[in-house]
Coordinates of C-alpha atoms in Angstrom, one line a residue:
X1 CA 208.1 189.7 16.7
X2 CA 211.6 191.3 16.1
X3 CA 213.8 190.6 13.5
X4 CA 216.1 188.8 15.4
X5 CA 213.3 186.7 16.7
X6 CA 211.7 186.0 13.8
X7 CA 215.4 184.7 12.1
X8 CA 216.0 182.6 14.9
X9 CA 212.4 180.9 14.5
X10 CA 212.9 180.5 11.1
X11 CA 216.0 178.6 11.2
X12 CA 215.1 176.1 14.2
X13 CA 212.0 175.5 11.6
X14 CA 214.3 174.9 9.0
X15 CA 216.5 172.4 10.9
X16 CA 213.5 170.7 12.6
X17 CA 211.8 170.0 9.4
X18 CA 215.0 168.6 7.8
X19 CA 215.5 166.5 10.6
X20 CA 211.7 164.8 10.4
X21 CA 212.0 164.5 6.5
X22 CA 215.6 163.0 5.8
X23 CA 216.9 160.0 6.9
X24 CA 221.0 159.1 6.7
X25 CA 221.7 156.5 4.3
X26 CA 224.4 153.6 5.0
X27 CA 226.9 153.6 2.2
X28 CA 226.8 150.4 0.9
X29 CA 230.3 149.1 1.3
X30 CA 229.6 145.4 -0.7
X31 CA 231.2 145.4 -4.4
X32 CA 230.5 143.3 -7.1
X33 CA 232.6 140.4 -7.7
X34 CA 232.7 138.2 -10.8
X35 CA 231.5 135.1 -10.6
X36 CA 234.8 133.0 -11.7
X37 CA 236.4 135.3 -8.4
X38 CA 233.6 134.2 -6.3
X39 CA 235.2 130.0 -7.6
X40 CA 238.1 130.9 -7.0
X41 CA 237.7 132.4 -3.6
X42 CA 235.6 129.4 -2.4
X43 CA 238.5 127.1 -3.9
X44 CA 241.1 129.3 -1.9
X45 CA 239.0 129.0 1.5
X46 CA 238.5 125.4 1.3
X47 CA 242.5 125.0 0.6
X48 CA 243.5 126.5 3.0
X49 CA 241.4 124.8 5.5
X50 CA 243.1 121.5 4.0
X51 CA 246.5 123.1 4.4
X52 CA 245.2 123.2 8.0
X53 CA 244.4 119.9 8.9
X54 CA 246.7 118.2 6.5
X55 CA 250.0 120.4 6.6
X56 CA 250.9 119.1 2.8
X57 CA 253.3 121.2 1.1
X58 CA 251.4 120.4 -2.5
X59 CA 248.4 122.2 -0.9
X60 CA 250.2 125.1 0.1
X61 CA 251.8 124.9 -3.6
X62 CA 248.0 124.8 -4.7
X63 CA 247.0 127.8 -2.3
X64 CA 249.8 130.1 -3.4
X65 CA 248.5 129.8 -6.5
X66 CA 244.7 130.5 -6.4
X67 CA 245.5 133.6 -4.0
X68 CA 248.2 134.8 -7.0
X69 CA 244.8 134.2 -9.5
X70 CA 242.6 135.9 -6.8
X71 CA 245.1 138.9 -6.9
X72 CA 245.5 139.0 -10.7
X73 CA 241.8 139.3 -10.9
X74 CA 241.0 141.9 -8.7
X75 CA 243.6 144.1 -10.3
X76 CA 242.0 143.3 -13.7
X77 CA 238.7 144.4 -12.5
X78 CA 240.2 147.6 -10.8
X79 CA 241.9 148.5 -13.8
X80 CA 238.8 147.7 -15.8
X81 CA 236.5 149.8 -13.7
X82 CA 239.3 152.7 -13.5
X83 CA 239.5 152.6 -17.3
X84 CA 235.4 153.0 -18.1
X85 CA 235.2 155.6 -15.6
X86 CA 238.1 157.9 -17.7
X87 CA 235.9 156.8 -21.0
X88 CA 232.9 158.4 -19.8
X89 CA 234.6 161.9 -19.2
X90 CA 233.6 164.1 -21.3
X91 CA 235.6 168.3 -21.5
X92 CA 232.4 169.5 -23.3
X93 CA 230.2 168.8 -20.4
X94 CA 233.2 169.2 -17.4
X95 CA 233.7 165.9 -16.0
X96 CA 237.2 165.9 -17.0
X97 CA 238.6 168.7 -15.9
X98 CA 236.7 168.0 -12.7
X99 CA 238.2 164.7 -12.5
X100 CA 241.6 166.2 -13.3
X101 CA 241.1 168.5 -10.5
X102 CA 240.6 166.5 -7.8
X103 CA 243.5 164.0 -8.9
X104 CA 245.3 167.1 -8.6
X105 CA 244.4 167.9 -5.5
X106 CA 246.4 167.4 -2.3
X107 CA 245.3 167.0 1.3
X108 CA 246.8 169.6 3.0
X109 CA 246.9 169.4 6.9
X110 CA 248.0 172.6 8.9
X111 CA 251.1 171.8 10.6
X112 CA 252.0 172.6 14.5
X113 CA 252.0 177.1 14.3
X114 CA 253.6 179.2 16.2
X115 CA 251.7 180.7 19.0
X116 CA 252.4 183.9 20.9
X117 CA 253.8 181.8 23.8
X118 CA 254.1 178.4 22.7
X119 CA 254.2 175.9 19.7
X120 CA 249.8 174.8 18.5
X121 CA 250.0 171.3 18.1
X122 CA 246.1 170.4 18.3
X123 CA 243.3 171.5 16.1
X124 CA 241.6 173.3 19.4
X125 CA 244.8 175.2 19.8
X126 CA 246.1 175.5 16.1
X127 CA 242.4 177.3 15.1
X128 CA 242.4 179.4 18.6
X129 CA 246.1 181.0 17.5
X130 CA 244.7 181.7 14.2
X131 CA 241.5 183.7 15.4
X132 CA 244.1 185.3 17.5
X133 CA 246.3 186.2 14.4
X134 CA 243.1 187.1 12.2
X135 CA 241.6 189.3 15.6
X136 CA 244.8 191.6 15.5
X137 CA 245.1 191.7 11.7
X138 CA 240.7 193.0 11.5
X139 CA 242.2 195.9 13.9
X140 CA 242.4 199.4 12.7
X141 CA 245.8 201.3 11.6
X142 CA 247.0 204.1 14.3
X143 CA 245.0 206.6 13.5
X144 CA 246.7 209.8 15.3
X145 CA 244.5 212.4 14.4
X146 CA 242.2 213.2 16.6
X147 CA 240.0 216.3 14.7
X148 CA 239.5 213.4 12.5
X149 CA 238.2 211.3 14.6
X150 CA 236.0 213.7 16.6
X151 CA 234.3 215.0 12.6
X152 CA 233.5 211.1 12.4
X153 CA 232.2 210.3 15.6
X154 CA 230.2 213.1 15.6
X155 CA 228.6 212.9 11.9
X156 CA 228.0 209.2 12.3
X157 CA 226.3 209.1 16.1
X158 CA 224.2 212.0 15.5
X159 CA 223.0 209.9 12.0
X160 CA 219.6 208.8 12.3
X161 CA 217.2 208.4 9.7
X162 CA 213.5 207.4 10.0
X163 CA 212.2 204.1 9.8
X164 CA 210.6 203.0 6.7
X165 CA 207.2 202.6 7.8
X166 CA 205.6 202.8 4.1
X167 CA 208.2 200.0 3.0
X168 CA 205.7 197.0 3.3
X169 CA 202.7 199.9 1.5
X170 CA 204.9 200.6 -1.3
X171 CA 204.6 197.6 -4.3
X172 CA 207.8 199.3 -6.1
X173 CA 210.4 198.9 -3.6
X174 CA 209.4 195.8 -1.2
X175 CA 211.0 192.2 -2.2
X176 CA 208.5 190.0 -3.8
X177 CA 208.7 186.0 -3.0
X178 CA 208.9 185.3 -6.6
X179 CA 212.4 187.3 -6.8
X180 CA 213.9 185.8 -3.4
X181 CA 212.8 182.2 -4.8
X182 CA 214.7 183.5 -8.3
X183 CA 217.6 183.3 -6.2
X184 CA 216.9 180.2 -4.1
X185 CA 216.9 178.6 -7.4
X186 CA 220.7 179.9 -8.4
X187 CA 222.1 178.3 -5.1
X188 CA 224.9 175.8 -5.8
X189 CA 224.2 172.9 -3.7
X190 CA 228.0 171.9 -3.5
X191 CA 228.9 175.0 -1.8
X192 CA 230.2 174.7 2.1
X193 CA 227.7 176.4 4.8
X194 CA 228.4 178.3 6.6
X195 CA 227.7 178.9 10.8
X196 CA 224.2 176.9 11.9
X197 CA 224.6 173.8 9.5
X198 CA 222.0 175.3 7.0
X199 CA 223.0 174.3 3.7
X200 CA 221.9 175.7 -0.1
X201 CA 220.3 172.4 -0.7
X202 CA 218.0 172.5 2.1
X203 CA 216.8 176.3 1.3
X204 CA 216.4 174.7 -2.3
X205 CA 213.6 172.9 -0.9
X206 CA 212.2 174.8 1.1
X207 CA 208.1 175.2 0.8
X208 CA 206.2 178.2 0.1
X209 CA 205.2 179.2 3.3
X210 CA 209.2 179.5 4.5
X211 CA 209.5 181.4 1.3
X212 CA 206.8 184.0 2.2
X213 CA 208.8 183.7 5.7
X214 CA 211.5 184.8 4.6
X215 CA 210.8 187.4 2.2
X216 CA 208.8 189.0 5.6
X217 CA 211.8 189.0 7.0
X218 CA 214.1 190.6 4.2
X219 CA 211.4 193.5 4.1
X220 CA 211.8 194.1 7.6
X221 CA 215.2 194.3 7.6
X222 CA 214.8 197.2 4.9
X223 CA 212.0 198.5 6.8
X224 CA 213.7 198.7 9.9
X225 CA 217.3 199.0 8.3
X226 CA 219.1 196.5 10.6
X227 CA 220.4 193.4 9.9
X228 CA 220.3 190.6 12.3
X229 CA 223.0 189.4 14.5
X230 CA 222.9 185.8 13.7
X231 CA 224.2 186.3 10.3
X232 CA 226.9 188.0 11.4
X233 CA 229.5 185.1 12.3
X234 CA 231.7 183.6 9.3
X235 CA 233.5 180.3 9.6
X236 CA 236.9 180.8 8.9
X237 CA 238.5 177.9 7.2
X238 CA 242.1 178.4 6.6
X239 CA 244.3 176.5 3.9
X240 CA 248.2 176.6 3.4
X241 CA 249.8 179.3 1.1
X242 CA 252.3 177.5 -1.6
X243 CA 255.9 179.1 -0.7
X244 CA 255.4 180.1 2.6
X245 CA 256.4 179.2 5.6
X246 CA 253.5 176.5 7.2
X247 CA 254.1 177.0 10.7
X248 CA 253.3 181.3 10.5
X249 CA 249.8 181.7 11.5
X250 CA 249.7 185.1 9.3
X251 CA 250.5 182.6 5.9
X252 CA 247.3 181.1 5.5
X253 CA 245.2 181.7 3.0
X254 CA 241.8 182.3 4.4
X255 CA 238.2 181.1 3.1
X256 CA 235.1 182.8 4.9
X257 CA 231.8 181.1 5.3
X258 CA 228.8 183.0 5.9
X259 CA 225.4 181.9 6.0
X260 CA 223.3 181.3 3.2
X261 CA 220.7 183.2 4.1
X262 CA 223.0 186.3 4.6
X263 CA 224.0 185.9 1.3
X264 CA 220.3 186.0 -0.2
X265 CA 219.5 189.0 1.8
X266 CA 223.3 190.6 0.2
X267 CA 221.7 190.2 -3.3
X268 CA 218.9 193.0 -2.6
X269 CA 221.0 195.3 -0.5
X270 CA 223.8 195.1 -3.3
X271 CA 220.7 195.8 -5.5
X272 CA 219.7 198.9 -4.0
X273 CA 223.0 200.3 -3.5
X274 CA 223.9 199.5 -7.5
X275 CA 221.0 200.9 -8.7
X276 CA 221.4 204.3 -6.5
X277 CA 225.2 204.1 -7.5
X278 CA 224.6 203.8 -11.1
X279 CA 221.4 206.0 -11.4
X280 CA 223.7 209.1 -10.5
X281 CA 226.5 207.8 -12.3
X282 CA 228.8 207.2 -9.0
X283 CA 230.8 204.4 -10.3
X284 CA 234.1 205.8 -12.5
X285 CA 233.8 204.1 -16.1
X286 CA 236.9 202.4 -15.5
X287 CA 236.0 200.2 -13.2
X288 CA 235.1 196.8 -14.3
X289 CA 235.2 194.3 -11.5
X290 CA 232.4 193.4 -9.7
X291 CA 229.9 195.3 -11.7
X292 CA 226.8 193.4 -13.9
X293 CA 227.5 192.7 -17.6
X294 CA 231.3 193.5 -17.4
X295 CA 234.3 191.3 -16.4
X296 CA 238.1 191.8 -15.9
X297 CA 238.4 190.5 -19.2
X298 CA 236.9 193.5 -20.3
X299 CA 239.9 195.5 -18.6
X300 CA 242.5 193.3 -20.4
X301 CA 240.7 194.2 -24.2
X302 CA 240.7 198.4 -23.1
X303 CA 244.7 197.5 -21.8
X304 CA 245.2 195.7 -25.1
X305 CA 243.4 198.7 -27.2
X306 CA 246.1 201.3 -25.4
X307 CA 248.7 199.4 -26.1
X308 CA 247.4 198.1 -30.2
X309 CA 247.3 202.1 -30.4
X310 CA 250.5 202.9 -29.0
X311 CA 252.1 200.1 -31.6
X312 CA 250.4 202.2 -34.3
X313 CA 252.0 205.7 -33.4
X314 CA 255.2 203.9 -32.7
X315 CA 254.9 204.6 -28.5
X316 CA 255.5 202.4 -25.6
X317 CA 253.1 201.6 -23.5
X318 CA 253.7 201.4 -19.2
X319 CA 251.8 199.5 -16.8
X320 CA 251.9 200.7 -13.2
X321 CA 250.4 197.9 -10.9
X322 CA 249.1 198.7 -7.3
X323 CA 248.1 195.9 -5.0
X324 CA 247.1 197.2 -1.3
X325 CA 247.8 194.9 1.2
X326 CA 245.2 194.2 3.9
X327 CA 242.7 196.4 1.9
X328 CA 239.7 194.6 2.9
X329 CA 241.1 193.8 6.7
X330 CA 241.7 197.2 8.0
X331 CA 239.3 199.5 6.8
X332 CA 237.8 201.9 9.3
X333 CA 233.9 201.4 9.3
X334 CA 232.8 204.6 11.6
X335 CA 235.0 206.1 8.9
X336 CA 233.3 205.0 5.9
X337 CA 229.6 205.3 7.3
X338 CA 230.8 208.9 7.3
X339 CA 231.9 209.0 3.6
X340 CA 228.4 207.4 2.9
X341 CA 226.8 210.5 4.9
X342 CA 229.1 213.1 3.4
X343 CA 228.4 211.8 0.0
X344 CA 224.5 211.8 0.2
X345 CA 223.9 208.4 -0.3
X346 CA 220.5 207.3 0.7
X347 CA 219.8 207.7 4.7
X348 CA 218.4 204.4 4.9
X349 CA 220.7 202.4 2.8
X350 CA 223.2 204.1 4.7
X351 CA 222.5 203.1 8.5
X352 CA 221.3 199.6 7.0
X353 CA 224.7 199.4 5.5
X354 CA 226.0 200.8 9.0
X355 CA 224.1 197.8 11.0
X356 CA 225.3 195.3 8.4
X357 CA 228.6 196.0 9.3
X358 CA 228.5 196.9 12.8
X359 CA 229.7 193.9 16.0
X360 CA 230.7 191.5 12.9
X361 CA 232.4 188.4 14.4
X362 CA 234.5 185.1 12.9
X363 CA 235.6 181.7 14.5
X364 CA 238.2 179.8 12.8
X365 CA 237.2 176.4 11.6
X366 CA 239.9 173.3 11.6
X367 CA 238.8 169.6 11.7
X368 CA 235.8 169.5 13.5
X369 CA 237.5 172.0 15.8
X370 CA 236.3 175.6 16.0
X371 CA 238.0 178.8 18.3
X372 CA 236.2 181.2 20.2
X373 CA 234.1 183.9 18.4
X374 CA 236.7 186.7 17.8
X375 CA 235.4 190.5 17.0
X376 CA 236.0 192.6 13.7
X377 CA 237.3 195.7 14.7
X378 CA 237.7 197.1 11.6
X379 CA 237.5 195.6 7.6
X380 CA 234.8 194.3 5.4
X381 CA 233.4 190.7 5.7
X382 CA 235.2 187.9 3.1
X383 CA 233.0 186.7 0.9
X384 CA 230.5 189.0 1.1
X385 CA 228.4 190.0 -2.0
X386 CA 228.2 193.8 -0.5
X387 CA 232.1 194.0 0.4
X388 CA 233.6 195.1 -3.1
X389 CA 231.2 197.8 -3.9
X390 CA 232.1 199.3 -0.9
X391 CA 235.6 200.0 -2.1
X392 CA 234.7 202.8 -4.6
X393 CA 233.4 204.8 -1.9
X394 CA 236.9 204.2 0.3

């Protein structure tokens, strides 16, 4: 069985067996209501049938004023109820400031874009003009040198290493199901999935038999160094940059979605490459982001040592900041695999790495609405582990 086989099995036995073994639940939509409401409300149904069949204006009098109680209640009790929930939060344990976030929060809807030819006013059209927008934006910069090009194309399609055959064989290097259920168990359940419907919580309970699964599969994929199609697509969601203009396809801020089981797999490949990369002392010590045990905050102590040391000589201290634009969305793959080669990194990290980012595609999500798969040319994959250690070797 191929890999791509063996993924595709694995998943439709993932979404068969949730299927058989959960059930959807009804939310219950009845409340509680206090017994001197439920007096009142009987009182106020059987005056108004009275107000009916009678027409009296001292039992509509009578009826104004039990539905004035009725409302003066359930206000009370709303209020009550509002003001033991905010009692219960607690900032040591995070239930504030996630209640204070989502009172924050807005509902942001995007607003009719403008297309190529014409205005997007549905969520089928406004998610298709932003694949469109994304599609030329993953494209690579005019190159215009063609000796370039020919070194590249030439160094990465003659690149072939040999299949691992002694992967499985060799205890030191093959994934053990104890370390991909290590992970399983750091899986945040709240997180979005991505394409396929697989969420964390159902690999969270997965059994030990689809654990063994997939840990066959994550060796073969070293084994064989290629990475499988179907975890290629992200689901592009898209959300509404503060200050810009709405209606500009190109000012939306974009969140990826990639599947779950992708992102397992990322964890050993980023291990691999990290260890190779720090073994031989690759990574430059200034670098601070996205490397284990060290944060940016790390970055803003060193800044604050140059400048603590400057003060004490009496020197200024300047502080030059670069931001690329697009630096993730443009990069040129064939070109990198070639910096990988040039730079002896391991052969079969390298074409693994190659197949992990070769034929990636994303469809924009909006509403319940999705866009035709679209093709990254060129760039890295959003929000994947294995994108930002890349960079270094740019």
């Amino acid at each position: 069985m191929d890999i791509e086989e063996a993924v595709c099995n694995f998943e439709k036995n993932l979404q068969n067996a949730h299927r058989f073994a959960t059930k959807i639940v009804k939310k219950s939509t009845s409340t509680y209501i206090h017994p001197n409401m439920k007096d009142l409300i009987k009182t106020r149904n059987k005056t108004k049938k009275d107000w009916q069949t009678l027409r009296n204006p001292s039992i509509i009098t009578e009826l104004n004023r039990v539905e004035k109680l009725i409302k003066k209640l359930e206000n009370e009790s709303k209020q009550k109820d509002k003001t033991e929930e905010l009692e219960t939060l607690n900032p040591e344990n995070g239930t504030l400031w996630t209640k204070a976030k989502i009172m924050r929060r807005k509902a942001q809807k995007i607003p009719a874009l403008k297309g190529e030819f014409k205005l997007a006013l549905s969520d089928p059209h406004k998610s298709e003009t932003i694949a469109l927008s994304l599609e030329k934006q993953f494209s690579l910069n005019n190159l215009s040198h063609s000796e370039t090009e020919e070194e590249v194309n030439e160094s990465t399609n003659n690149f072939s290493p040999p299949i691992n055959n002694n992967y499985h064989n060799d205890n030191t290097n093959s994934i053990q199901p104890s370390e991909v259920i290590k992970i399983i168990k750091k899986l945040n359940i709240k997180k979005a999935c991505g394409r396929g419907g697989i969420t964390n919580k159902m690999i969270k309970n997965i059994p030990c038999t689809m654990v063994f699964a997939l840990t066959e599969i994550i060796n073969n994929i070293f084994n064989f160094n290629y990475f499988p199609n179907a975890w290629k697509t992200a689901v592009v969601v898209p959300i509404l940059k503060p200050g810009k203009d709405p209606t500009i396809p190109e000012n939306c801020r974009l969140i990826s979605l990639l599947s779950t089981l992708c992102k397992i797999t990322e964890n050993f490949i980023l291990d691999k490459l990290n260890e190779h990369l720090i073994g031989n002392k690759i990574l430059c010590p200034e670098q601070f982001g996205f490397r284990k045990s060290l944060t940016t905050n790390h970055q803003l102590l060193r800044v604050v040592e140059y400048i603590t040391k400057g003060f004490d000589r009496g020197e200024c201290t300047a502080v030059v900041f670069l931001d690329i634009q697009k630096a993730f969305d443009r990069v040129w793959k064939q070109g990198l695999i070639h910096k990988l080669i040039m730079y002896k990194r391991p052969p079969n990290l390298v074409q693994l790495l190659n197949s992990y980012l070769d034929d990636r595609k994303f469809v924009v999500r909006i509403g319940n609405s999705s866009s035709e798969s679209k093709t990254m040319k060129a760039g890295f994959p959003q929000g994947g582990k294995i994108s930002p250690v890349f960079t270094p070797s740019m």
